[in-house]
Amino acid sequence: MLSESYKALDQLCLPHGLYIASPAKEYRYVWIRDCVYMSLPYVDKPSNRYEKTYYRLLDLFREYEWKIDILCRHRPRSEWEYIHARYTHDNVREIHDQSWGHIQHDMVGAFLYGIGLGLKRGRPMLRDEKDVEMIQKLVNYLANVEYWHDTDNGMWEEWREVHSSSVGACVAGLKAVAGVVHVPQELIERGLTTVLRLFPRESNDKFVDLAQLSLIYPYRLFTGLLGETIVSNVEKRLLRERGVIRYEGDSYYSTLEQQYGRACSRDFYLGSEAEWTFGLPWLALCHQELGHWDKAEHYIKRTEKVMTAPGILPELYYGGTAKANPNTPLGWSCAMYILAKEAGLGATPSAQRKPGLRIKA
């Protein structure tokens, strides 16, 4: 199953080093966030696969440096002014003929985190001083948009709120590159204050959200009892038979969406939400972080049961059904399975950790 999951990632990797989210027509795009998650299985592999992804992302930011420079001088006034989240797969250009929720601070935080993680593992992430300069400008960008209270579209690219998952990603990213460029400590502390103020909520509008698992893995911001609380809330409110719903009342690919659209209230969609497969290996990864290896193994096995073929995971299943949506395989899902499976295979009793009450500042 591992080898087939790696083959799926190989097929989604483009010559320039970035990934399309899925071979399905509507997902043949490059998302910055997806590229970060899909690159994680390669961070410890003996190849240049990991840094190659980030070199192309750095080139992307270089190509739009003129835009980042403007954003470092004043806050964006319109949505299109923000750094875009999604690009064409061939020449990696912004897409202007479709409306999209591009205000996604977490993707910038994710990119910075990925750079810092690679450097921590001894990988040659920065090619020259220009790359360092671009990292500094992205830090300045987060400071200028005031990420700690600027509403964004979040991981699911929907309505604007202050999301703990977005703010937490920025905190993790800023911490990760603090030894490479200048990151004022106050910039990190403001984000931490927001995350703790919202805890255990994802936002003022949502009590719990699948995206909050990112605060435990990969960002390792919440550990111990704080992480336990997030995982428990996800399991109690969002866990389903074939995956994890993103949040209660999610209409995207709901069994009621095609009949009624997405204009109805969220309460209308309760019980019909789509079940996202990467939620299962994500829970496994979080339980590994919290030292619950038996629970992690349980979720790895559940992940393998919902594969459409060995190593192949769809984006989601329609709520309460065995019908997968067309976005198969989803690279993000395959990457999460690889990470959880390999961590489980390498686990030993001495590697197990006991939970405590901590937030990593």
Short mmCIF file of C-alpha atoms in Angstrom, two decimals:
data_model
loop_
_atom_site.label_atom_id
_atom_site.label_comp_id
_atom_site.label_asym_id
_atom_site.label_seq_id
_atom_site.Cartn_x
_atom_site.Cartn_y
_atom_site.Cartn_z
CA MET A 1 0.00 0.00 0.00
CA LEU A 2 2.89 2.34 0.76
CA SER A 3 4.49 1.80 -2.63
CA GLU A 4 1.19 2.42 -4.40
CA SER A 5 0.66 5.64 -2.43
CA TYR A 6 4.12 6.80 -3.45
CA LYS A 7 3.29 5.95 -7.07
CA ALA A 8 0.19 8.13 -6.77
CA LEU A 9 2.31 11.04 -5.55
CA ASP A 10 4.80 10.45 -8.37
CA GLN A 11 2.00 10.69 -10.91
CA LEU A 12 0.77 13.95 -9.41
CA CYS A 13 4.24 15.53 -9.31
CA LEU A 14 4.92 17.81 -12.26
CA PRO A 15 8.34 18.24 -13.91
CA HIS A 16 8.91 21.56 -12.16
CA GLY A 17 8.53 19.93 -8.73
CA LEU A 18 5.05 21.07 -7.71
CA TYR A 19 2.00 18.86 -7.44
CA ILE A 20 -1.52 18.91 -8.79
CA ALA A 21 -4.03 18.05 -6.10
CA SER A 22 -5.67 15.24 -8.10
CA PRO A 23 -5.84 14.05 -11.72
CA ALA A 24 -9.55 14.97 -11.74
CA LYS A 25 -10.29 17.88 -14.09
CA GLU A 26 -11.44 20.34 -11.43
CA TYR A 27 -8.36 19.64 -9.30
CA ARG A 28 -5.66 19.86 -11.97
CA TYR A 29 -4.27 22.94 -10.28
CA VAL A 30 -1.35 23.71 -8.02
CA TRP A 31 -2.28 24.71 -4.47
CA ILE A 32 0.57 25.97 -2.30
CA ARG A 33 -0.84 24.25 0.77
CA ASP A 34 -1.30 20.89 -0.97
CA CYS A 35 2.28 21.04 -2.23
CA VAL A 36 3.54 21.52 1.33
CA TYR A 37 1.61 18.53 2.67
CA MET A 38 2.40 16.34 -0.33
CA SER A 39 6.12 17.07 0.03
CA LEU A 40 6.32 15.99 3.68
CA PRO A 41 6.92 12.27 3.00
CA TYR A 42 10.17 13.19 1.24
CA VAL A 43 11.77 15.38 3.92
CA ASP A 44 13.92 12.50 5.18
CA LYS A 45 14.35 10.68 1.87
CA PRO A 46 17.79 10.53 0.13
CA SER A 47 16.81 12.59 -2.91
CA ASN A 48 16.27 16.24 -3.81
CA ARG A 49 12.52 15.76 -4.14
CA TYR A 50 11.68 17.79 -1.02
CA GLU A 51 13.73 20.90 -1.72
CA LYS A 52 12.83 20.82 -5.42
CA THR A 53 9.21 21.57 -4.47
CA TYR A 54 10.29 24.54 -2.39
CA TYR A 55 12.68 25.87 -5.03
CA ARG A 56 9.77 26.12 -7.44
CA LEU A 57 7.59 27.75 -4.80
CA LEU A 58 10.37 30.23 -4.10
CA ASP A 59 10.56 30.93 -7.83
CA LEU A 60 6.81 31.52 -7.76
CA PHE A 61 7.20 34.10 -5.02
CA ARG A 62 10.07 35.68 -6.94
CA GLU A 63 7.86 36.00 -10.00
CA TYR A 64 5.23 37.79 -7.92
CA GLU A 65 7.73 39.76 -5.86
CA TRP A 66 6.31 43.02 -7.23
CA LYS A 67 3.00 42.10 -5.66
CA ILE A 68 4.54 41.05 -2.35
CA ASP A 69 6.44 44.35 -2.26
CA ILE A 70 3.16 46.25 -2.55
CA LEU A 71 1.64 44.16 0.21
CA CYS A 72 4.64 44.90 2.42
CA ARG A 73 3.86 48.62 2.10
CA HIS A 74 0.13 48.60 2.76
CA ARG A 75 -2.59 46.14 3.71
CA PRO A 76 -4.60 44.61 0.85
CA ARG A 77 -7.80 46.44 -0.02
CA SER A 78 -9.33 43.74 -2.25
CA GLU A 79 -9.23 39.94 -2.25
CA TRP A 80 -7.24 39.65 -5.48
CA GLU A 81 -4.38 41.64 -3.93
CA TYR A 82 -3.53 38.89 -1.46
CA ILE A 83 -1.03 36.19 -2.40
CA HIS A 84 -3.03 33.66 -4.39
CA ALA A 85 -3.55 30.13 -3.11
CA ARG A 86 -4.08 28.30 -6.43
CA TYR A 87 -2.21 28.37 -9.77
CA THR A 88 -2.23 26.82 -13.23
CA HIS A 89 -0.45 23.50 -13.31
CA ASP A 90 1.71 24.10 -16.37
CA ASN A 91 3.24 27.56 -16.00
CA VAL A 92 2.22 28.19 -12.37
CA ARG A 93 0.38 31.46 -12.96
CA GLU A 94 -2.45 33.17 -11.12
CA ILE A 95 -5.96 32.35 -12.35
CA HIS A 96 -8.05 35.45 -12.94
CA ASP A 97 -11.15 34.12 -14.68
CA GLN A 98 -12.56 32.41 -11.57
CA SER A 99 -13.62 33.78 -8.21
CA TRP A 100 -11.70 32.10 -5.40
CA GLY A 101 -11.15 32.51 -1.67
CA HIS A 102 -7.47 33.34 -1.93
CA ILE A 103 -7.12 34.95 1.49
CA GLN A 104 -5.46 31.98 3.17
CA HIS A 105 -2.84 32.97 5.68
CA ASP A 106 -2.25 29.34 6.66
CA MET A 107 -0.70 28.54 3.27
CA VAL A 108 1.99 31.19 3.84
CA GLY A 109 2.59 29.81 7.32
CA ALA A 110 2.71 26.28 5.91
CA PHE A 111 5.31 27.27 3.32
CA LEU A 112 7.53 28.93 5.93
CA TYR A 113 7.15 25.91 8.18
CA GLY A 114 8.20 23.61 5.34
CA ILE A 115 11.30 25.71 4.69
CA GLY A 116 12.25 25.65 8.37
CA LEU A 117 11.60 21.91 8.65
CA GLY A 118 13.87 21.20 5.71
CA LEU A 119 16.64 23.34 7.17
CA LYS A 120 16.27 21.59 10.52
CA ARG A 121 16.76 18.25 8.75
CA GLY A 122 19.89 19.54 7.06
CA ARG A 123 18.43 20.01 3.59
CA PRO A 124 19.71 22.79 1.25
CA MET A 125 16.47 24.77 1.21
CA LEU A 126 17.88 28.19 0.30
CA ARG A 127 19.90 28.55 -2.87
CA ASP A 128 21.12 32.12 -2.52
CA GLU A 129 20.58 35.44 -0.76
CA LYS A 130 17.55 36.14 -2.94
CA ASP A 131 15.76 33.15 -1.45
CA VAL A 132 16.55 34.47 2.02
CA GLU A 133 15.22 37.87 0.97
CA MET A 134 11.95 36.30 -0.18
CA ILE A 135 11.53 34.52 3.14
CA GLN A 136 12.00 37.84 4.91
CA LYS A 137 9.42 39.49 2.67
CA LEU A 138 6.88 36.77 3.43
CA VAL A 139 7.45 37.36 7.14
CA ASN A 140 6.93 41.07 6.55
CA TYR A 141 3.79 40.27 4.57
CA LEU A 142 2.28 38.35 7.50
CA ALA A 143 3.15 41.25 9.78
CA ASN A 144 1.63 43.82 7.46
CA VAL A 145 -1.66 41.97 6.93
CA GLU A 146 -1.77 41.51 10.73
CA TYR A 147 -2.41 37.78 10.41
CA TRP A 148 -3.34 37.39 14.08
CA HIS A 149 -6.66 39.19 13.57
CA ASP A 150 -7.08 39.57 9.81
CA THR A 151 -10.00 37.38 8.70
CA ASP A 152 -9.11 34.81 6.06
CA ASN A 153 -10.84 32.10 4.01
CA GLY A 154 -9.06 29.37 5.92
CA MET A 155 -7.97 25.91 4.87
CA TRP A 156 -11.33 25.17 3.23
CA GLU A 157 -11.37 28.41 1.19
CA GLU A 158 -14.78 29.51 2.45
CA TRP A 159 -16.17 32.51 4.33
CA ARG A 160 -13.78 34.85 6.11
CA GLU A 161 -13.15 34.50 9.81
CA VAL A 162 -10.23 34.46 12.18
CA HIS A 163 -9.33 30.75 12.16
CA SER A 164 -7.17 29.23 14.88
CA SER A 165 -5.76 26.80 12.29
CA SER A 166 -4.67 29.70 10.06
CA VAL A 167 -3.18 31.73 12.89
CA GLY A 168 -1.47 28.63 14.29
CA ALA A 169 0.08 27.82 10.91
CA CYS A 170 1.54 31.31 10.77
CA VAL A 171 2.91 30.99 14.30
CA ALA A 172 4.57 27.68 13.40
CA GLY A 173 5.95 29.09 10.16
CA LEU A 174 7.36 32.19 11.83
CA LYS A 175 9.00 30.11 14.55
CA ALA A 176 10.49 27.78 11.94
CA VAL A 177 12.33 30.54 10.05
CA ALA A 178 13.23 32.72 13.05
CA GLY A 179 16.83 31.56 12.87
CA VAL A 180 17.12 32.41 9.18
CA VAL A 181 15.54 35.86 8.94
CA HIS A 182 14.38 38.54 11.35
CA VAL A 183 11.15 37.54 13.07
CA PRO A 184 10.13 39.87 15.92
CA GLN A 185 9.11 37.84 18.97
CA GLU A 186 6.04 40.05 19.29
CA LEU A 187 4.88 38.82 15.89
CA ILE A 188 4.80 35.25 17.21
CA GLU A 189 3.29 36.18 20.57
CA ARG A 190 0.37 37.99 18.98
CA GLY A 191 -0.55 34.83 17.09
CA LEU A 192 -0.21 32.66 20.19
CA THR A 193 -2.50 35.04 22.08
CA THR A 194 -5.17 34.65 19.41
CA VAL A 195 -4.90 30.84 19.32
CA LEU A 196 -5.24 30.62 23.10
CA ARG A 197 -8.13 33.10 23.13
CA LEU A 198 -10.03 30.97 20.62
CA PHE A 199 -9.17 27.63 22.26
CA PRO A 200 -10.71 25.11 21.94
CA ARG A 201 -12.68 26.67 19.07
CA GLU A 202 -11.61 26.93 15.44
CA SER A 203 -13.35 30.30 15.14
CA ASN A 204 -16.18 32.32 16.58
CA ASP A 205 -18.52 30.55 14.14
CA LYS A 206 -17.20 26.97 14.43
CA PHE A 207 -16.60 25.08 17.65
CA VAL A 208 -14.55 22.32 16.05
CA ASP A 209 -13.00 21.85 12.63
CA LEU A 210 -10.88 19.17 10.98
CA ALA A 211 -8.30 21.86 10.16
CA GLN A 212 -7.47 22.16 13.88
CA LEU A 213 -5.60 18.86 13.71
CA SER A 214 -2.83 20.81 11.96
CA LEU A 215 -2.08 22.48 15.30
CA ILE A 216 -0.93 19.06 16.54
CA TYR A 217 0.48 17.68 13.28
CA PRO A 218 2.46 18.90 11.49
CA TYR A 219 2.88 22.13 13.45
CA ARG A 220 3.20 20.57 16.93
CA LEU A 221 1.88 23.76 18.49
CA PHE A 222 -0.54 21.98 20.81
CA THR A 223 0.83 19.07 22.82
CA GLY A 224 -0.34 17.28 25.92
CA LEU A 225 -3.82 18.00 27.24
CA LEU A 226 -4.40 20.86 24.83
CA GLY A 227 -3.81 18.51 21.92
CA GLU A 228 -5.92 15.84 23.61
CA THR A 229 -8.82 18.29 23.79
CA ILE A 230 -8.67 19.08 20.08
CA VAL A 231 -8.49 15.40 19.08
CA SER A 232 -11.32 14.48 21.44
CA ASN A 233 -13.56 17.21 20.02
CA VAL A 234 -12.85 16.07 16.45
CA GLU A 235 -13.56 12.45 17.32
CA LYS A 236 -16.78 13.23 19.18
CA ARG A 237 -18.25 15.67 16.68
CA LEU A 238 -16.68 15.04 13.26
CA LEU A 239 -15.53 11.42 12.97
CA ARG A 240 -17.61 9.22 10.65
CA GLU A 241 -17.31 5.68 9.23
CA ARG A 242 -15.23 6.49 6.12
CA GLY A 243 -13.56 9.71 7.12
CA VAL A 244 -13.89 12.93 9.04
CA ILE A 245 -16.28 15.71 8.10
CA ARG A 246 -14.63 19.14 7.88
CA TYR A 247 -17.14 20.79 10.21
CA GLU A 248 -20.75 20.36 11.20
CA GLY A 249 -23.15 21.50 8.49
CA ASP A 250 -20.55 21.44 5.68
CA SER A 251 -22.41 21.56 2.36
CA TYR A 252 -19.44 20.81 0.06
CA TYR A 253 -20.21 17.49 -1.67
CA SER A 254 -23.01 16.98 0.85
CA THR A 255 -25.62 14.44 -0.21
CA LEU A 256 -28.06 17.37 -0.23
CA GLU A 257 -25.87 19.86 -2.11
CA GLN A 258 -26.84 18.88 -5.66
CA GLN A 259 -30.53 19.06 -4.82
CA TYR A 260 -30.57 22.26 -2.79
CA GLY A 261 -27.25 24.00 -3.50
CA ARG A 262 -25.12 25.69 -0.87
CA ALA A 263 -27.33 28.66 -0.07
CA CYS A 264 -29.22 26.94 2.75
CA SER A 265 -28.24 27.35 6.41
CA ARG A 266 -25.58 25.02 7.80
CA ASP A 267 -28.10 23.37 10.11
CA PHE A 268 -29.89 22.13 7.00
CA TYR A 269 -26.89 19.98 6.01
CA LEU A 270 -26.31 18.37 9.40
CA GLY A 271 -25.95 14.62 8.95
CA SER A 272 -25.29 14.81 5.21
CA GLU A 273 -21.71 16.10 5.30
CA ALA A 274 -18.99 14.53 3.14
CA GLU A 275 -16.47 12.28 4.90
CA TRP A 276 -12.87 13.29 4.08
CA THR A 277 -10.48 10.36 3.98
CA PHE A 278 -7.35 12.24 5.03
CA GLY A 279 -8.99 12.85 8.38
CA LEU A 280 -8.29 9.23 9.34
CA PRO A 281 -4.49 9.21 8.84
CA TRP A 282 -4.42 12.75 10.23
CA LEU A 283 -5.96 11.45 13.46
CA ALA A 284 -3.36 8.67 13.42
CA LEU A 285 -0.57 11.24 13.14
CA CYS A 286 -2.04 13.29 15.99
CA HIS A 287 -2.33 10.23 18.23
CA GLN A 288 1.29 9.40 17.42
CA GLU A 289 2.28 12.90 18.52
CA LEU A 290 0.32 12.44 21.74
CA GLY A 291 1.85 9.02 22.42
CA HIS A 292 -1.26 6.94 21.71
CA TRP A 293 0.27 4.34 19.40
CA ASP A 294 -2.58 1.82 19.67
CA LYS A 295 -5.11 4.47 18.64
CA ALA A 296 -2.84 5.57 15.82
CA GLU A 297 -2.67 2.00 14.50
CA HIS A 298 -6.46 1.80 14.70
CA TYR A 299 -6.81 4.82 12.40
CA ILE A 300 -4.16 3.54 10.00
CA LYS A 301 -6.16 0.34 9.58
CA ARG A 302 -9.35 2.34 9.07
CA THR A 303 -7.57 4.36 6.39
CA GLU A 304 -6.57 1.20 4.54
CA LYS A 305 -10.17 -0.05 4.62
CA VAL A 306 -11.49 3.02 2.78
CA MET A 307 -8.96 2.86 -0.06
CA THR A 308 -10.54 2.42 -3.48
CA ALA A 309 -7.48 0.38 -4.51
CA PRO A 310 -4.24 -0.43 -2.66
CA GLY A 311 -2.67 2.89 -1.65
CA ILE A 312 -5.36 4.98 -3.38
CA LEU A 313 -7.51 7.35 -1.35
CA PRO A 314 -10.26 9.58 -2.73
CA GLU A 315 -10.81 13.08 -1.47
CA LEU A 316 -14.04 12.06 0.27
CA TYR A 317 -17.06 9.83 0.42
CA TYR A 318 -20.58 11.18 0.20
CA GLY A 319 -21.96 11.26 3.72
CA GLY A 320 -23.08 7.87 5.00
CA THR A 321 -22.36 6.12 1.69
CA ALA A 322 -19.61 4.07 0.05
CA LYS A 323 -19.57 6.37 -2.99
CA ALA A 324 -16.35 8.34 -3.48
CA ASN A 325 -16.29 11.67 -5.28
CA PRO A 326 -14.36 12.05 -8.58
CA ASN A 327 -11.26 13.62 -7.02
CA THR A 328 -9.40 10.32 -6.79
CA PRO A 329 -6.68 9.88 -5.81
CA LEU A 330 -6.23 12.98 -3.70
CA GLY A 331 -2.51 13.52 -3.22
CA TRP A 332 -2.93 15.12 0.18
CA SER A 333 -4.73 11.99 1.44
CA CYS A 334 -2.05 9.66 0.08
CA ALA A 335 0.69 11.76 1.67
CA MET A 336 -1.00 11.67 5.09
CA TYR A 337 -1.35 7.90 4.88
CA ILE A 338 2.34 7.51 3.99
CA LEU A 339 3.39 9.70 6.91
CA ALA A 340 1.20 7.86 9.42
CA LYS A 341 2.09 4.40 8.12
CA GLU A 342 5.84 5.00 8.06
CA ALA A 343 5.78 6.56 11.53
CA GLY A 344 3.83 3.56 12.81
CA LEU A 345 6.25 1.09 11.24
CA GLY A 346 9.16 2.90 12.86
CA ALA A 347 7.58 3.20 16.28
CA THR A 348 9.10 1.46 19.29
CA PRO A 349 7.94 1.40 22.93
CA SER A 350 10.72 3.83 23.84
CA ALA A 351 9.38 6.28 21.27
CA GLN A 352 6.05 6.58 23.04
CA ARG A 353 5.50 9.86 24.85
CA LYS A 354 3.29 10.63 27.81
CA PRO A 355 0.92 13.62 27.44
CA GLY A 356 1.33 16.76 29.51
CA LEU A 357 -0.26 20.20 29.56
CA ARG A 358 1.75 22.34 27.16
CA ILE A 359 1.58 24.77 24.33
CA LYS A 360 4.84 25.27 22.49
CA ALA A 361 5.63 28.98 22.64
#
